[in-house]
Amino acid sequence: MKNNELIEIKNLTYKNIFHELNLVLPKDKFISISGTNMSGKTTLIKLLSGLIKTEDSVFYKNIKIEEINKSHYFNEIGIIIPVEKQLFINDTVENELFSILGNIRIEQDEKILQYQKIIKLLDIEGILSQNPNELGKYNRVKLLLASALLSSPRTLFLDNICSDISKNETKDIINILEKINKDEKITIIMSTNNLNEVLTTDYLYILKNGKIEIEGNPIDVLKQDNRLNKIGLEIPFMVDLSVKLNDYSLLDDIILDMDRMVDSIWK
Amino acid sequence: MKALITGASSGIGCEMAKYLAKQKCELILVGRNKEKLQYIQNNLPTKSTIIAIDLTDEQKVKELYVLTKNENIDILINNAGFGKCDYFDKIDLSTELEMININIKAVHMLTKLFLKDMLKRDKGYILNVASSAAFTKGGPLMATYYSTKSYIYTLTEAIWYELKKRRSKVSISCLAPGPVNTNFNNIANVKFSVKPMKKEEVAKYAIDQMFKRKKLIIPGIKMKLSKFFGRFVSDKFMLMIVYNIQKKKITSNK
């Protein structure tokens, strides 16, 4: 394993989902994993984050996940799987975050800085007094992100965190994730079934029936509209449009921004 | 059926969760470490909810009840707790107060609050995890821990009798395991002189006996014998034995 590699999967066979899967995930990158329902995304996230056991096939920083002390590993990573049921014990978001901070072993001054930084980063000033059990999906994801970030993880595993969240809110979450990845140097591994979310990530894997069907730079992957359609994935509108315009030689690259698109066609 | 287990993130609590899940029981897992709880949640065959909470905080215990009282919990397992092994004057007071909060106060509060609800529905099981430490007349070198566990033992036995006299269908049991191989040993700074039992066995035995409404559950023949043996020896002799056992633990660790 080279220096810039974080996780390696060797010959992973798991139930009927994966058969001899091989995969290497780089460090410090924002990686997305997509595929239709039942393609194995969630299982992969769980296997990588150590939530379900493998048979000696997943290596984190060159060590088998099974051989890493669980507490140690869970300190190093953050896992967010919003569909799983969790009740919050505290009556407000603020108290919930405080009680997490209380369990982290850093200096008091650092705690305050950390807290303020995360509040600002996630822009959750407005929900601090709300009951965490009564938050909407969007704010709940933000709270889960904040809770995970408080303990300064090196890697974040996110399973379909933007499902059932509006378009603009999704954009907002993805922007935050990009910031976390770039500024804090936290590796992000995110699964999603919405290809709109993967456009700005560093690398994209498309899973089909437990196998990597396509991989690479997201834009390059998304250009292969025929293959994606066959898999049953919906190509984001702007990408689809760009690809079609490319076919008629009206455009030479992929443009994601609507205004820029209008400008370049107008020329 | 629905069960709430405290201290579910490792050890006996975790094994109990697995065993209850096998019997199609819906679970609420309470523990300090959210990630560990998530891990267990993912490895259980049935639906479960996790609650990350520090039970040393009295206010949080109340909130735990408020949060779960409408869930109609059929089984309450008070398993969370910890111990510390050293001379009484050497153990940090704040550690001991935390121990009292979680080993005594939290168990007391949850038992009372949930028992009231169970009595209203006239069904339910409560399992309080004490320890074989509860039977001796004091535990030199683990003074506080032994005392907290005696409290649980005495409290549970009394409630059991009250329930029996009232012919209630709610039952309460006290689990008194001997040494078990769990994470407890790392925290308590302890190596056991009696060969530890497997936590899976203890958990299974405890749950089975709880459903049989046993008052006192002692897994393992050796521990049953030692309780019996304790009746015939003087208190002073018992203290001496415990002291020597614990002493070995500390010195072998240093």
Coordinates of N, CA, C and O in Angstrom, one line a residue, chain B residues 56-171:
Chain B
T56 N -23.7 8.6 34.6 CA -23.2 9.2 35.9 C -23.9 10.5 36.2 O -23.8 11.0 37.3
D57 N -24.6 11.0 35.2 CA -25.3 12.3 35.3 C -26.7 12.1 35.7 O -27.5 11.5 34.9
E58 N -27.1 12.5 36.9 CA -28.5 12.2 37.4 C -29.6 12.7 36.5 O -30.6 12.1 36.2
Q59 N -29.3 14.0 36.0 CA -30.3 14.6 35.1 C -30.5 13.8 33.9 O -31.7 13.6 33.4
K60 N -29.4 13.2 33.4 CA -29.5 12.4 32.1 C -30.3 11.2 32.3 O -31.0 10.7 31.4
V61 N -30.3 10.6 33.5 CA -31.0 9.4 33.8 C -32.5 9.7 33.7 O -33.3 9.0 33.1
K62 N -32.9 10.9 34.3 CA -34.3 11.3 34.2 C -34.7 11.5 32.8 O -35.8 11.1 32.4
E63 N -33.8 12.1 32.0 CA -34.2 12.3 30.6 C -34.3 11.0 29.9 O -35.1 10.9 29.0
L64 N -33.5 10.1 30.2 CA -33.6 8.8 29.6 C -35.0 8.2 29.8 O -35.6 7.6 28.9
Y65 N -35.5 8.3 31.0 CA -36.8 7.8 31.3 C -37.9 8.6 30.5 O -38.7 8.0 29.9
V66 N -37.8 9.9 30.5 CA -38.8 10.7 29.8 C -38.8 10.3 28.3 O -39.9 10.2 27.7
L67 N -37.6 10.1 27.8 CA -37.5 9.8 26.4 C -38.1 8.4 26.0 O -38.5 8.2 24.9
T68 N -38.1 7.5 27.0 CA -38.4 6.1 26.7 C -39.7 5.6 27.3 O -40.1 4.5 27.1
K69 N -40.3 6.5 28.2 CA -41.5 6.0 29.0 C -42.7 5.5 28.1 O -43.4 4.7 28.5
N70 N -42.8 6.2 26.9 CA -43.9 5.8 26.1 C -43.7 4.6 25.2 O -44.5 4.3 24.4
E71 N -42.5 4.0 25.3 CA -42.2 2.9 24.5 C -42.7 1.6 25.0 O -42.5 0.5 24.4
N72 N -43.4 1.6 26.1 CA -43.9 0.4 26.8 C -42.9 -0.7 26.9 O -42.9 -1.7 26.3
I73 N -41.9 -0.4 27.7 CA -40.8 -1.3 27.8 C -41.2 -2.5 28.7 O -41.7 -2.3 29.8
D74 N -40.9 -3.7 28.2 CA -41.3 -4.9 28.9 C -40.2 -5.4 29.8 O -40.4 -6.1 30.8
I75 N -39.0 -5.2 29.3 CA -37.8 -5.7 30.1 C -36.8 -4.5 30.3 O -36.4 -3.9 29.3
L76 N -36.5 -4.3 31.6 CA -35.5 -3.3 31.9 C -34.2 -4.0 32.4 O -34.4 -4.8 33.4
I77 N -33.1 -3.8 31.8 CA -31.9 -4.5 32.3 C -30.9 -3.4 32.8 O -30.4 -2.6 31.9
N78 N -30.7 -3.3 34.1 CA -29.8 -2.3 34.6 C -28.4 -3.0 34.7 O -28.1 -3.6 35.7
N79 N -27.6 -2.8 33.7 CA -26.4 -3.5 33.6 C -25.2 -2.6 33.7 O -24.1 -3.0 34.1
A80 N -25.4 -1.3 33.4 CA -24.2 -0.3 33.4 C -23.6 -0.2 34.8 O -24.3 -0.2 35.8
G81 N -22.3 -0.2 34.8 CA -21.6 0.0 36.1 C -20.1 -0.3 35.9 O -19.7 -0.8 34.9
F82 N -19.4 0.2 36.9 CA -17.9 -0.1 36.8 C -17.3 -0.2 38.2 O -18.0 0.1 39.2
G83 N -16.1 -0.7 38.3 CA -15.5 -0.9 39.6 C -14.1 -0.4 39.6 O -13.5 -0.1 38.5
K84 N -13.4 -0.3 40.7 CA -12.1 0.2 40.8 C -11.4 -0.5 42.0 O -11.9 -0.6 43.0
C85 N -10.2 -1.0 41.7 CA -9.5 -1.8 42.7 C -8.3 -1.1 43.3 O -7.3 -0.8 42.5
D86 N -8.3 -0.7 44.5 CA -7.1 -0.1 45.2 C -7.5 0.2 46.7 O -8.7 -0.1 47.1
Y87 N -6.6 0.7 47.5 CA -6.9 1.0 48.8 C -7.9 2.2 48.8 O -7.8 3.1 48.0
F88 N -8.8 2.2 49.8 CA -9.9 3.1 49.8 C -9.4 4.6 49.8 O -9.9 5.4 49.1
D89 N -8.3 4.8 50.6 CA -7.8 6.2 50.6 C -7.0 6.6 49.3 O -6.7 7.8 49.2
K90 N -6.8 5.6 48.5 CA -6.0 6.0 47.3 C -6.8 6.2 46.1 O -6.4 6.8 45.1
I91 N -8.1 5.7 46.1 CA -8.9 5.9 44.9 C -9.5 7.3 45.0 O -9.9 7.8 46.0
D92 N -9.4 7.9 43.8 CA -9.9 9.3 43.6 C -11.4 9.4 44.0 O -12.2 8.6 43.6
L93 N -11.7 10.4 44.8 CA -13.1 10.6 45.3 C -14.1 10.8 44.1 O -15.2 10.2 44.1
S94 N -13.7 11.6 43.1 CA -14.6 11.8 42.1 C -14.9 10.5 41.3 O -16.1 10.3 40.8
T95 N -13.9 9.7 41.2 CA -14.2 8.4 40.5 C -15.2 7.6 41.3 O -16.1 7.0 40.7
E96 N -15.1 7.6 42.6 CA -16.0 6.9 43.5 C -17.4 7.4 43.4 O -18.4 6.7 43.4
L97 N -17.5 8.8 43.4 CA -18.8 9.4 43.3 C -19.5 9.0 42.0 O -20.7 8.8 41.9
E98 N -18.7 9.0 40.9 CA -19.2 8.6 39.6 C -19.7 7.1 39.7 O -20.8 6.8 39.2
M99 N -18.9 6.3 40.4 CA -19.3 4.9 40.6 C -20.6 4.8 41.3 O -21.5 4.0 40.9
I100 N -20.8 5.6 42.4 CA -22.0 5.5 43.1 C -23.2 6.0 42.3 O -24.3 5.4 42.3
N101 N -22.9 7.0 41.5 CA -24.0 7.5 40.6 C -24.5 6.5 39.6 O -25.7 6.3 39.4
I102 N -23.6 5.8 39.0 CA -24.0 4.9 38.0 C -24.4 3.5 38.6 O -25.4 2.9 38.1
N103 N -23.6 3.0 39.6 CA -24.0 1.7 40.1 C -25.2 1.7 41.0 O -25.9 0.7 41.1
I104 N -25.4 2.8 41.7 CA -26.5 2.9 42.6 C -27.6 3.8 42.1 O -28.8 3.3 41.9
K105 N -27.3 5.1 42.0 CA -28.4 6.1 41.7 C -29.1 5.7 40.4 O -30.4 5.7 40.4
A106 N -28.4 5.5 39.4 CA -29.0 5.3 38.1 C -29.9 4.0 38.1 O -31.0 4.0 37.7
V107 N -29.4 3.0 38.8 CA -30.2 1.7 38.9 C -31.4 2.0 39.7 O -32.5 1.6 39.3
H108 N -31.2 2.6 40.8 CA -32.4 2.9 41.7 C -33.5 3.7 41.0 O -34.6 3.4 41.0
M109 N -33.0 4.8 40.3 CA -34.0 5.7 39.6 C -34.7 4.9 38.5 O -36.0 5.0 38.4
L110 N -34.0 4.2 37.7 CA -34.6 3.5 36.6 C -35.6 2.4 37.0 O -36.7 2.2 36.5
T111 N -35.1 1.7 38.1 CA -36.0 0.7 38.6 C -37.3 1.2 39.1 O -38.4 0.8 38.8
K112 N -37.2 2.3 39.9 CA -38.4 2.9 40.4 C -39.3 3.4 39.3 O -40.5 3.1 39.3
L113 N -38.7 4.2 38.4 CA -39.6 4.9 37.4 C -40.2 3.8 36.5 O -41.4 3.9 36.2
F114 N -39.5 2.8 36.0 CA -40.0 1.9 35.1 C -41.0 0.9 35.8 O -41.9 0.4 35.3
L115 N -40.6 0.6 37.1 CA -41.5 -0.4 37.9 C -42.9 0.2 38.0 O -43.9 -0.5 37.8
K116 N -43.0 1.5 38.3 CA -44.3 2.1 38.4 C -45.1 1.9 37.1 O -46.3 1.5 37.2
D117 N -44.5 2.1 36.0 CA -45.2 1.9 34.7 C -45.6 0.4 34.5 O -46.7 0.1 34.0
M118 N -44.6 -0.4 34.9 CA -44.9 -1.9 34.7 C -46.0 -2.3 35.6 O -46.9 -3.1 35.1
L119 N -46.1 -1.8 36.8 CA -47.2 -2.2 37.7 C -48.5 -1.8 37.1 O -49.5 -2.5 37.2
K120 N -48.6 -0.6 36.5 CA -49.8 -0.1 35.9 C -50.3 -1.1 34.8 O -51.5 -1.4 34.7
R121 N -49.3 -1.6 34.0 CA -49.7 -2.6 33.0 C -49.7 -4.0 33.5 O -50.1 -4.9 32.8
D122 N -49.3 -4.2 34.7 CA -49.2 -5.5 35.4 C -48.4 -6.5 34.6 O -48.8 -7.7 34.4
K123 N -47.3 -6.1 34.0 CA -46.4 -7.0 33.4 C -45.1 -6.4 33.2 O -44.9 -5.2 33.2
G124 N -44.1 -7.2 33.1 CA -42.7 -6.7 32.9 C -41.7 -7.4 33.7 O -42.0 -8.1 34.7
Y125 N -40.4 -7.3 33.3 CA -39.3 -7.9 34.0 C -38.2 -6.8 34.2 O -38.0 -6.0 33.3
I126 N -37.6 -6.8 35.4 CA -36.5 -6.0 35.6 C -35.3 -6.9 36.1 O -35.5 -7.8 36.9
L127 N -34.2 -6.6 35.5 CA -33.0 -7.4 35.8 C -31.9 -6.4 36.3 O -31.5 -5.6 35.5
N128 N -31.6 -6.5 37.5 CA -30.5 -5.6 38.0 C -29.2 -6.4 38.1 O -29.2 -7.5 38.8
V129 N -28.2 -5.9 37.5 CA -26.9 -6.7 37.6 C -26.1 -6.2 38.8 O -25.7 -5.1 38.9
A130 N -26.0 -7.1 39.8 CA -25.2 -6.8 40.9 C -23.9 -7.6 40.7 O -23.3 -7.5 39.6
S131 N -23.4 -8.3 41.7 CA -22.2 -9.1 41.5 C -22.1 -10.1 42.6 O -22.8 -9.9 43.7
S132 N -21.3 -11.1 42.5 CA -21.1 -12.0 43.6 C -20.5 -11.2 44.7 O -20.4 -11.6 45.9
A133 N -19.9 -10.0 44.4 CA -19.3 -9.2 45.4 C -20.4 -8.7 46.4 O -20.1 -8.3 47.5
A134 N -21.7 -8.8 46.0 CA -22.7 -8.3 46.9 C -22.9 -9.2 48.2 O -23.4 -8.7 49.1
F135 N -22.5 -10.5 48.1 CA -22.8 -11.4 49.3 C -21.8 -11.2 50.4 O -22.1 -11.6 51.5
T136 N -20.6 -10.8 50.1 CA -19.6 -10.7 51.2 C -19.9 -9.5 52.1 O -20.6 -8.6 51.7
K137 N -19.4 -9.6 53.3 CA -19.7 -8.5 54.3 C -18.7 -7.4 54.1 O -18.0 -7.0 55.0
G138 N -18.5 -7.0 52.9 CA -17.5 -5.9 52.6 C -16.4 -6.5 51.8 O -16.0 -7.7 51.8
G139 N -15.8 -5.6 51.0 CA -14.7 -6.1 50.1 C -13.5 -5.2 50.2 O -13.4 -4.2 49.5
P140 N -12.6 -5.6 51.0 CA -11.4 -4.8 51.2 C -10.7 -4.6 49.8 O -10.7 -5.5 49.0
L141 N -10.2 -3.4 49.5 CA -9.5 -3.1 48.3 C -10.5 -2.8 47.1 O -10.0 -2.4 46.1
M142 N -11.7 -3.2 47.3 CA -12.7 -2.7 46.3 C -13.9 -2.3 47.2 O -15.1 -2.6 46.9
A143 N -13.6 -1.5 48.2 CA -14.7 -1.2 49.2 C -15.9 -0.6 48.6 O -17.0 -1.0 48.9
T144 N -15.7 0.5 47.8 CA -16.9 1.2 47.2 C -17.7 0.3 46.3 O -18.9 0.2 46.4
Y145 N -17.0 -0.4 45.4 CA -17.6 -1.3 44.5 C -18.5 -2.3 45.2 O -19.7 -2.5 44.9
Y146 N -17.9 -3.0 46.2 CA -18.7 -4.1 46.9 C -19.9 -3.5 47.6 O -21.0 -4.0 47.6
S147 N -19.7 -2.2 48.1 CA -20.8 -1.6 48.8 C -21.9 -1.3 47.8 O -23.1 -1.5 48.1
T148 N -21.6 -0.8 46.6 CA -22.6 -0.4 45.7 C -23.4 -1.6 45.2 O -24.6 -1.6 45.1
K149 N -22.7 -2.8 45.1 CA -23.3 -4.0 44.6 C -24.2 -4.6 45.7 O -25.3 -5.2 45.4
S150 N -23.8 -4.4 47.0 CA -24.7 -4.9 48.1 C -26.0 -4.1 48.1 O -27.0 -4.6 48.3
Y151 N -25.9 -2.8 47.8 CA -27.1 -2.0 47.7 C -28.0 -2.5 46.7 O -29.2 -2.7 47.0
I152 N -27.5 -2.8 45.5 CA -28.4 -3.4 44.5 C -29.0 -4.7 44.9 O -30.2 -4.9 44.7
Y153 N -28.2 -5.5 45.5 CA -28.7 -6.9 45.9 C -29.8 -6.7 46.9 O -30.9 -7.3 46.8
T154 N -29.5 -5.9 48.0 CA -30.5 -5.7 49.0 C -31.8 -5.1 48.5 O -32.9 -5.6 48.8
L155 N -31.6 -4.1 47.7 CA -32.8 -3.4 47.2 C -33.7 -4.3 46.3 O -34.9 -4.4 46.5
T156 N -33.0 -5.1 45.4 CA -33.7 -5.9 44.5 C -34.5 -7.0 45.3 O -35.6 -7.3 45.0
E157 N -33.8 -7.6 46.3 CA -34.5 -8.7 47.0 C -35.7 -8.2 47.7 O -36.8 -8.8 47.7
A158 N -35.6 -6.9 48.3 CA -36.8 -6.4 49.0 C -37.9 -6.1 48.0 O -39.1 -6.5 48.3
I159 N -37.6 -5.6 46.9 CA -38.7 -5.3 45.9 C -39.3 -6.6 45.4 O -40.5 -6.7 45.2
W160 N -38.5 -7.6 45.2 CA -39.0 -8.9 44.8 C -40.0 -9.4 45.7 O -41.1 -9.9 45.3
Y161 N -39.7 -9.3 47.0 CA -40.7 -9.8 48.0 C -42.0 -9.0 48.0 O -43.1 -9.5 48.1
E162 N -41.8 -7.7 47.9 CA -43.0 -6.8 47.8 C -43.9 -7.2 46.7 O -45.1 -7.3 46.8
L163 N -43.3 -7.4 45.5 CA -44.0 -7.8 44.3 C -44.7 -9.2 44.5 O -45.9 -9.4 44.1
K164 N -44.0 -10.1 45.1 CA -44.5 -11.4 45.3 C -45.8 -11.4 46.3 O -46.8 -12.0 46.0
K165 N -45.6 -10.6 47.3 CA -46.7 -10.5 48.3 C -48.0 -9.9 47.7 O -49.1 -10.2 48.1
R166 N -47.8 -9.0 46.7 CA -48.9 -8.4 46.1 C -49.4 -9.2 44.9 O -50.2 -8.7 44.1
R167 N -48.8 -10.3 44.7 CA -49.1 -11.2 43.5 C -49.1 -10.5 42.2 O -49.9 -10.7 41.3
S168 N -48.1 -9.6 42.1 CA -47.9 -8.8 40.9 C -47.3 -9.7 39.8 O -46.6 -10.7 40.1
K169 N -47.7 -9.4 38.5 CA -47.1 -10.2 37.4 C -45.8 -9.6 37.0 O -45.1 -10.1 36.1
V170 N -45.4 -8.4 37.6 CA -44.1 -7.8 37.3 C -43.1 -8.6 38.1 O -43.3 -8.9 39.3
S171 N -42.0 -8.9 37.5 CA -41.0 -9.6 38.3 C -39.6 -8.9 38.3 O -39.3 -8.2 37.3

